[in-house]
Short mmCIF file of N, CA and C in Angstrom, two decimals:
data_model
loop_
_atom_site.label_atom_id
_atom_site.label_comp_id
_atom_site.label_asym_id
_atom_site.label_seq_id
_atom_site.Cartn_x
_atom_site.Cartn_y
_atom_site.Cartn_z
N UNK A 1037 45.17 36.33 64.27
CA UNK A 1037 46.21 36.12 63.29
C UNK A 1037 45.79 36.67 61.94
N UNK A 1038 44.52 36.52 61.58
CA UNK A 1038 44.05 37.08 60.31
C UNK A 1038 44.22 38.59 60.29
N UNK A 1039 44.02 39.24 61.43
CA UNK A 1039 44.19 40.68 61.49
C UNK A 1039 45.62 41.06 61.16
N UNK A 1040 46.57 40.31 61.73
CA UNK A 1040 47.97 40.59 61.47
C UNK A 1040 48.28 40.38 60.00
N UNK A 1041 47.75 39.34 59.40
CA UNK A 1041 47.98 39.08 57.98
C UNK A 1041 47.40 40.20 57.15
N UNK A 1042 46.21 40.67 57.50
CA UNK A 1042 45.60 41.75 56.76
C UNK A 1042 46.43 43.02 56.86
N UNK A 1043 46.95 43.31 58.05
CA UNK A 1043 47.76 44.52 58.21
C UNK A 1043 49.03 44.44 57.37
N UNK A 1044 49.68 43.30 57.43
CA UNK A 1044 50.89 43.13 56.62
C UNK A 1044 50.53 43.19 55.15
N UNK A 1045 49.42 42.51 54.77
CA UNK A 1045 48.99 42.53 53.38
C UNK A 1045 48.66 43.93 52.91
N UNK A 1046 48.01 44.74 53.79
CA UNK A 1046 47.68 46.11 53.44
C UNK A 1046 48.93 46.94 53.22
N UNK A 1047 49.93 46.78 54.09
CA UNK A 1047 51.19 47.52 53.95
C UNK A 1047 51.92 47.07 52.69
N UNK A 1048 51.94 45.77 52.46
CA UNK A 1048 52.60 45.24 51.27
C UNK A 1048 51.88 45.73 50.01
N UNK A 1049 50.55 45.78 50.05
CA UNK A 1049 49.79 46.27 48.89
C UNK A 1049 50.13 47.72 48.61
N UNK A 1050 50.27 48.52 49.69
CA UNK A 1050 50.61 49.93 49.48
C UNK A 1050 51.97 50.06 48.82
N UNK A 1051 52.94 49.25 49.25
CA UNK A 1051 54.27 49.28 48.65
C UNK A 1051 54.21 48.86 47.18
N UNK A 1052 53.45 47.81 46.90
CA UNK A 1052 53.35 47.33 45.53
C UNK A 1052 52.61 48.31 44.64
N UNK A 1053 51.58 48.99 45.20
CA UNK A 1053 50.86 49.98 44.42
C UNK A 1053 51.78 51.15 44.07
N UNK A 1054 52.64 51.55 45.01
CA UNK A 1054 53.55 52.66 44.71
C UNK A 1054 54.56 52.25 43.64
N UNK A 1055 54.81 50.96 43.51
CA UNK A 1055 55.72 50.48 42.47
C UNK A 1055 54.98 50.21 41.16
N UNK A 1056 53.64 50.37 41.18
CA UNK A 1056 52.86 50.17 39.97
C UNK A 1056 52.41 48.73 39.77
N UNK A 1057 52.48 47.91 40.82
CA UNK A 1057 52.07 46.51 40.73
C UNK A 1057 50.80 46.33 41.55
N UNK A 1058 49.78 45.70 40.97
CA UNK A 1058 48.52 45.48 41.68
C UNK A 1058 48.30 43.98 41.82
N UNK A 1059 48.17 43.52 43.07
CA UNK A 1059 47.90 42.10 43.33
C UNK A 1059 46.46 41.84 43.69
N UNK A 1060 45.80 42.77 44.30
CA UNK A 1060 44.42 42.59 44.74
C UNK A 1060 44.05 43.75 45.63
N UNK A 1061 42.80 43.75 46.07
CA UNK A 1061 42.37 44.88 46.90
C UNK A 1061 42.35 44.48 48.36
N UNK A 1062 42.72 45.41 49.20
CA UNK A 1062 42.68 45.21 50.64
C UNK A 1062 41.27 45.53 51.13
N UNK A 1063 40.86 44.95 52.26
CA UNK A 1063 39.52 45.27 52.78
C UNK A 1063 39.42 46.74 53.14
N UNK A 1064 38.24 47.30 52.95
CA UNK A 1064 38.00 48.70 53.27
C UNK A 1064 38.17 48.93 54.76
N UNK A 1065 38.57 50.13 55.13
CA UNK A 1065 38.73 50.46 56.54
C UNK A 1065 37.40 50.30 57.25
N UNK A 1066 37.42 49.64 58.39
CA UNK A 1066 36.20 49.42 59.16
C UNK A 1066 35.37 48.24 58.68
N UNK A 1067 35.80 47.56 57.63
CA UNK A 1067 35.05 46.41 57.12
C UNK A 1067 35.18 45.25 58.10
N UNK A 1068 34.11 44.57 58.33
CA UNK A 1068 34.13 43.43 59.25
C UNK A 1068 34.15 42.14 58.45
N UNK A 1069 34.94 41.20 58.93
CA UNK A 1069 35.00 39.88 58.32
C UNK A 1069 34.08 38.98 59.11
N UNK A 1070 33.14 38.35 58.44
CA UNK A 1070 32.18 37.48 59.12
C UNK A 1070 32.80 36.13 59.42
N UNK A 1071 32.80 35.75 60.68
CA UNK A 1071 33.36 34.47 61.09
C UNK A 1071 32.35 33.36 60.85
N UNK A 1072 32.86 32.18 60.62
CA UNK A 1072 32.00 31.02 60.40
C UNK A 1072 31.53 30.50 61.75
N UNK A 1073 30.23 30.40 61.92
CA UNK A 1073 29.65 29.88 63.16
C UNK A 1073 29.38 28.39 62.95
N UNK A 1074 29.86 27.59 63.89
CA UNK A 1074 29.63 26.15 63.85
C UNK A 1074 28.37 25.83 64.65
N UNK A 1075 27.59 24.89 64.17
CA UNK A 1075 26.34 24.50 64.85
C UNK A 1075 26.26 22.99 64.95
N UNK A 1076 25.69 22.54 66.06
CA UNK A 1076 25.50 21.10 66.30
C UNK A 1076 24.27 20.95 67.18
N UNK A 1077 23.51 19.87 66.99
CA UNK A 1077 22.36 19.54 67.82
C UNK A 1077 22.46 18.09 68.24
N UNK A 1078 22.01 17.81 69.46
CA UNK A 1078 21.87 16.42 69.92
C UNK A 1078 20.44 16.24 70.38
N UNK A 1079 19.90 15.05 70.14
CA UNK A 1079 18.48 14.80 70.41
C UNK A 1079 18.21 14.54 71.89
N UNK A 1080 16.98 14.85 72.28
CA UNK A 1080 16.50 14.59 73.64
C UNK A 1080 15.79 13.24 73.67
N UNK A 1081 15.81 12.60 74.83
CA UNK A 1081 14.98 11.40 74.96
C UNK A 1081 13.57 11.79 75.39
N UNK A 1082 13.41 13.00 75.98
CA UNK A 1082 12.10 13.48 76.39
C UNK A 1082 12.11 15.00 76.38
N UNK A 1083 11.17 15.64 75.72
CA UNK A 1083 10.17 15.08 74.82
C UNK A 1083 10.78 14.72 73.46
N UNK A 1084 10.21 13.73 72.85
CA UNK A 1084 10.69 13.25 71.57
C UNK A 1084 10.65 14.37 70.54
N UNK A 1085 11.73 14.50 69.77
CA UNK A 1085 11.80 15.52 68.72
C UNK A 1085 12.50 16.79 69.15
N UNK A 1086 12.66 17.01 70.44
CA UNK A 1086 13.37 18.20 70.90
C UNK A 1086 14.87 17.95 70.91
N UNK A 1087 15.64 19.05 71.01
CA UNK A 1087 17.10 18.94 70.91
C UNK A 1087 17.78 19.90 71.86
N UNK A 1088 19.08 19.67 72.04
CA UNK A 1088 19.98 20.65 72.66
C UNK A 1088 20.77 21.21 71.49
N UNK A 1089 20.72 22.52 71.31
CA UNK A 1089 21.40 23.18 70.20
C UNK A 1089 22.66 23.87 70.70
N UNK A 1090 23.74 23.73 69.94
CA UNK A 1090 25.03 24.31 70.28
C UNK A 1090 25.50 25.20 69.13
N UNK A 1091 26.25 26.24 69.46
CA UNK A 1091 26.92 27.04 68.44
C UNK A 1091 28.21 27.61 69.04
N UNK A 1092 29.21 27.79 68.16
CA UNK A 1092 30.49 28.36 68.57
C UNK A 1092 31.21 28.89 67.35
N UNK A 1093 32.14 29.80 67.60
CA UNK A 1093 32.96 30.40 66.56
C UNK A 1093 34.41 30.08 66.88
N UNK A 1094 35.14 29.49 65.95
CA UNK A 1094 36.53 29.11 66.18
C UNK A 1094 37.51 30.23 65.84
N UNK A 1095 37.08 31.46 65.95
CA UNK A 1095 37.95 32.57 65.58
C UNK A 1095 38.85 33.08 66.68
N UNK A 1096 38.74 32.56 67.90
CA UNK A 1096 39.52 33.08 69.02
C UNK A 1096 40.96 32.59 69.01
N UNK A 1097 41.84 33.38 69.60
CA UNK A 1097 43.24 32.99 69.71
C UNK A 1097 43.50 32.20 70.99
N UNK A 1098 42.80 32.54 72.07
CA UNK A 1098 43.05 31.93 73.37
C UNK A 1098 41.83 31.22 73.92
N UNK A 1099 40.64 31.79 73.75
CA UNK A 1099 39.43 31.19 74.30
C UNK A 1099 38.38 30.99 73.21
N UNK A 1100 37.47 30.07 73.47
CA UNK A 1100 36.33 29.82 72.59
C UNK A 1100 35.10 29.70 73.46
N UNK A 1101 34.02 30.38 73.08
CA UNK A 1101 32.78 30.33 73.84
C UNK A 1101 31.79 29.42 73.13
N UNK A 1102 31.24 28.48 73.90
CA UNK A 1102 30.22 27.54 73.41
C UNK A 1102 28.88 27.99 73.96
N UNK A 1103 27.92 28.21 73.08
CA UNK A 1103 26.57 28.60 73.47
C UNK A 1103 25.67 27.38 73.33
N UNK A 1104 24.74 27.21 74.28
CA UNK A 1104 23.79 26.11 74.13
C UNK A 1104 22.42 26.49 74.64
N UNK A 1105 21.42 25.79 74.10
CA UNK A 1105 20.02 25.95 74.48
C UNK A 1105 19.44 24.55 74.59
N UNK A 1106 19.15 24.10 75.82
CA UNK A 1106 18.63 22.76 76.07
C UNK A 1106 17.10 22.82 76.12
N UNK A 1107 16.46 22.18 75.15
CA UNK A 1107 15.00 22.13 75.08
C UNK A 1107 14.46 20.84 75.70
N UNK A 1108 15.32 20.03 76.30
CA UNK A 1108 14.93 18.74 76.88
C UNK A 1108 14.28 18.90 78.25
N UNK A 1109 13.55 17.87 78.67
CA UNK A 1109 12.99 17.81 80.02
C UNK A 1109 13.97 17.16 80.99
N UNK A 1110 15.21 17.01 80.58
CA UNK A 1110 16.24 16.38 81.40
C UNK A 1110 17.59 17.02 81.09
N UNK A 1111 18.53 16.85 82.02
CA UNK A 1111 19.90 17.30 81.77
C UNK A 1111 20.49 16.41 80.68
N UNK A 1112 21.36 16.96 79.86
CA UNK A 1112 21.99 16.19 78.78
C UNK A 1112 23.50 16.35 78.86
N UNK A 1113 24.21 15.22 78.88
CA UNK A 1113 25.68 15.24 78.85
C UNK A 1113 26.17 15.21 77.41
N UNK A 1114 27.21 16.01 77.15
CA UNK A 1114 27.86 16.00 75.84
C UNK A 1114 29.37 16.06 76.04
N UNK A 1115 30.09 15.52 75.07
CA UNK A 1115 31.54 15.61 75.05
C UNK A 1115 31.93 16.78 74.16
N UNK A 1116 32.74 17.68 74.69
CA UNK A 1116 33.25 18.82 73.92
C UNK A 1116 34.73 18.55 73.68
N UNK A 1117 35.10 18.39 72.41
CA UNK A 1117 36.49 18.14 72.04
C UNK A 1117 37.15 19.47 71.69
N UNK A 1118 38.14 19.83 72.52
CA UNK A 1118 38.82 21.11 72.39
C UNK A 1118 40.11 20.97 71.62
N UNK A 1119 40.43 21.98 70.82
CA UNK A 1119 41.72 22.03 70.14
C UNK A 1119 42.60 23.01 70.91
N UNK A 1120 43.52 22.47 71.67
CA UNK A 1120 44.51 23.28 72.37
C UNK A 1120 45.79 22.47 72.41
N UNK A 1121 46.72 22.85 73.22
CA UNK A 1121 48.01 22.14 73.25
C UNK A 1121 47.84 20.66 73.60
N UNK A 1122 46.83 20.33 74.41
CA UNK A 1122 46.65 18.95 74.85
C UNK A 1122 45.54 18.21 74.11
N UNK A 1123 44.79 18.89 73.26
CA UNK A 1123 43.62 18.29 72.58
C UNK A 1123 42.71 17.63 73.60
N UNK A 1124 42.24 18.40 74.58
CA UNK A 1124 41.40 17.91 75.66
C UNK A 1124 39.99 17.60 75.21
N UNK A 1125 39.34 16.76 76.00
CA UNK A 1125 37.90 16.56 75.86
C UNK A 1125 37.31 16.73 77.24
N UNK A 1126 36.17 17.38 77.29
CA UNK A 1126 35.51 17.63 78.56
C UNK A 1126 34.06 17.18 78.46
N UNK A 1127 33.53 16.80 79.62
CA UNK A 1127 32.12 16.43 79.70
C UNK A 1127 31.35 17.64 80.20
N UNK A 1128 30.39 18.08 79.42
CA UNK A 1128 29.56 19.22 79.78
C UNK A 1128 28.16 18.70 80.07
N UNK A 1129 27.61 19.06 81.22
CA UNK A 1129 26.23 18.71 81.55
C UNK A 1129 25.38 19.94 81.31
N UNK A 1130 24.53 19.88 80.30
CA UNK A 1130 23.63 20.99 80.00
C UNK A 1130 22.37 20.79 80.82
N UNK A 1131 22.03 21.77 81.62
CA UNK A 1131 20.85 21.69 82.48
C UNK A 1131 19.57 21.78 81.67
N UNK A 1132 18.56 21.05 82.08
CA UNK A 1132 17.28 21.04 81.35
C UNK A 1132 16.69 22.44 81.25
N UNK A 1133 16.07 22.72 80.11
CA UNK A 1133 15.38 23.99 79.84
C UNK A 1133 16.26 25.21 80.13
N UNK A 1134 17.55 25.12 79.76
CA UNK A 1134 18.50 26.20 80.05
C UNK A 1134 19.16 26.69 78.76
N UNK A 1135 19.34 28.01 78.70
CA UNK A 1135 20.06 28.64 77.59
C UNK A 1135 21.18 29.46 78.21
N UNK A 1136 22.43 29.13 77.88
CA UNK A 1136 23.57 29.84 78.46
C UNK A 1136 24.81 29.62 77.61
N UNK A 1137 25.98 29.96 78.13
CA UNK A 1137 27.23 29.74 77.41
C UNK A 1137 28.33 29.41 78.41
N UNK A 1138 29.40 28.84 77.88
CA UNK A 1138 30.57 28.51 78.68
C UNK A 1138 31.81 28.82 77.85
N UNK A 1139 32.82 29.39 78.49
CA UNK A 1139 34.05 29.75 77.80
C UNK A 1139 35.14 28.74 78.15
N UNK A 1140 35.83 28.26 77.11
CA UNK A 1140 36.92 27.30 77.29
C UNK A 1140 38.25 27.96 76.94
N UNK A 1141 39.29 27.58 77.65
CA UNK A 1141 40.65 28.04 77.34
C UNK A 1141 41.22 27.15 76.24
N UNK A 1142 40.73 27.36 75.05
CA UNK A 1142 41.16 26.60 73.88
C UNK A 1142 40.95 27.48 72.65
N UNK A 1143 41.78 27.29 71.65
CA UNK A 1143 41.68 28.11 70.45
C UNK A 1143 40.46 27.76 69.61
N UNK A 1144 39.95 26.53 69.73
CA UNK A 1144 38.77 26.15 68.97
C UNK A 1144 38.16 24.87 69.54
N UNK A 1145 36.98 24.55 69.04
CA UNK A 1145 36.27 23.32 69.39
C UNK A 1145 36.19 22.50 68.11
N UNK A 1146 36.64 21.24 68.17
CA UNK A 1146 36.60 20.42 66.96
C UNK A 1146 35.25 19.72 66.80
N UNK A 1147 34.59 19.36 67.93
CA UNK A 1147 33.29 18.70 67.81
C UNK A 1147 32.57 18.68 69.15
N UNK A 1148 31.26 18.47 69.06
CA UNK A 1148 30.40 18.25 70.23
C UNK A 1148 29.61 16.98 69.93
N UNK A 1149 29.69 15.99 70.83
CA UNK A 1149 28.99 14.72 70.62
C UNK A 1149 28.17 14.36 71.84
N UNK A 1150 27.10 13.61 71.61
CA UNK A 1150 26.17 13.23 72.68
C UNK A 1150 26.83 12.24 73.63
N UNK A 1151 26.66 12.48 74.93
CA UNK A 1151 27.13 11.56 75.94
C UNK A 1151 28.59 11.77 76.33
N UNK A 1152 28.95 11.18 77.44
CA UNK A 1152 30.32 11.17 77.94
C UNK A 1152 30.66 9.72 78.27
N UNK A 1153 31.10 8.95 77.29
CA UNK A 1153 31.24 7.50 77.47
C UNK A 1153 32.28 7.09 78.51
N UNK A 1154 33.21 7.95 78.87
CA UNK A 1154 34.24 7.56 79.82
C UNK A 1154 33.78 7.71 81.28
N UNK A 1155 32.58 8.31 81.51
CA UNK A 1155 32.08 8.47 82.88
C UNK A 1155 31.21 7.33 83.30
#
């Protein structure tokens, strides 16, 4: 959606510039917009002090990829709260000593919390 806004803004800026009105500058051609990466960690029970680290970018229109790295000596369950039409929550079991990712059919992730209390 931001791309569409930028394109319309760029076209509108060109029209306004030809009329002698300047509102602001459009991004340079080929310029990349840096997306905000969200990060969350949950603690391990063993070994003490280690964590499962998560990261994701809410910039997708249809899917969002959650990356994780489990430094625990055990599998860790977390609740992933998705922002989509149904505002779903899913239980993700991160395997011990594993680094991988999972893609969700949701426009964004609102939070990741330790445990899956409904199971």
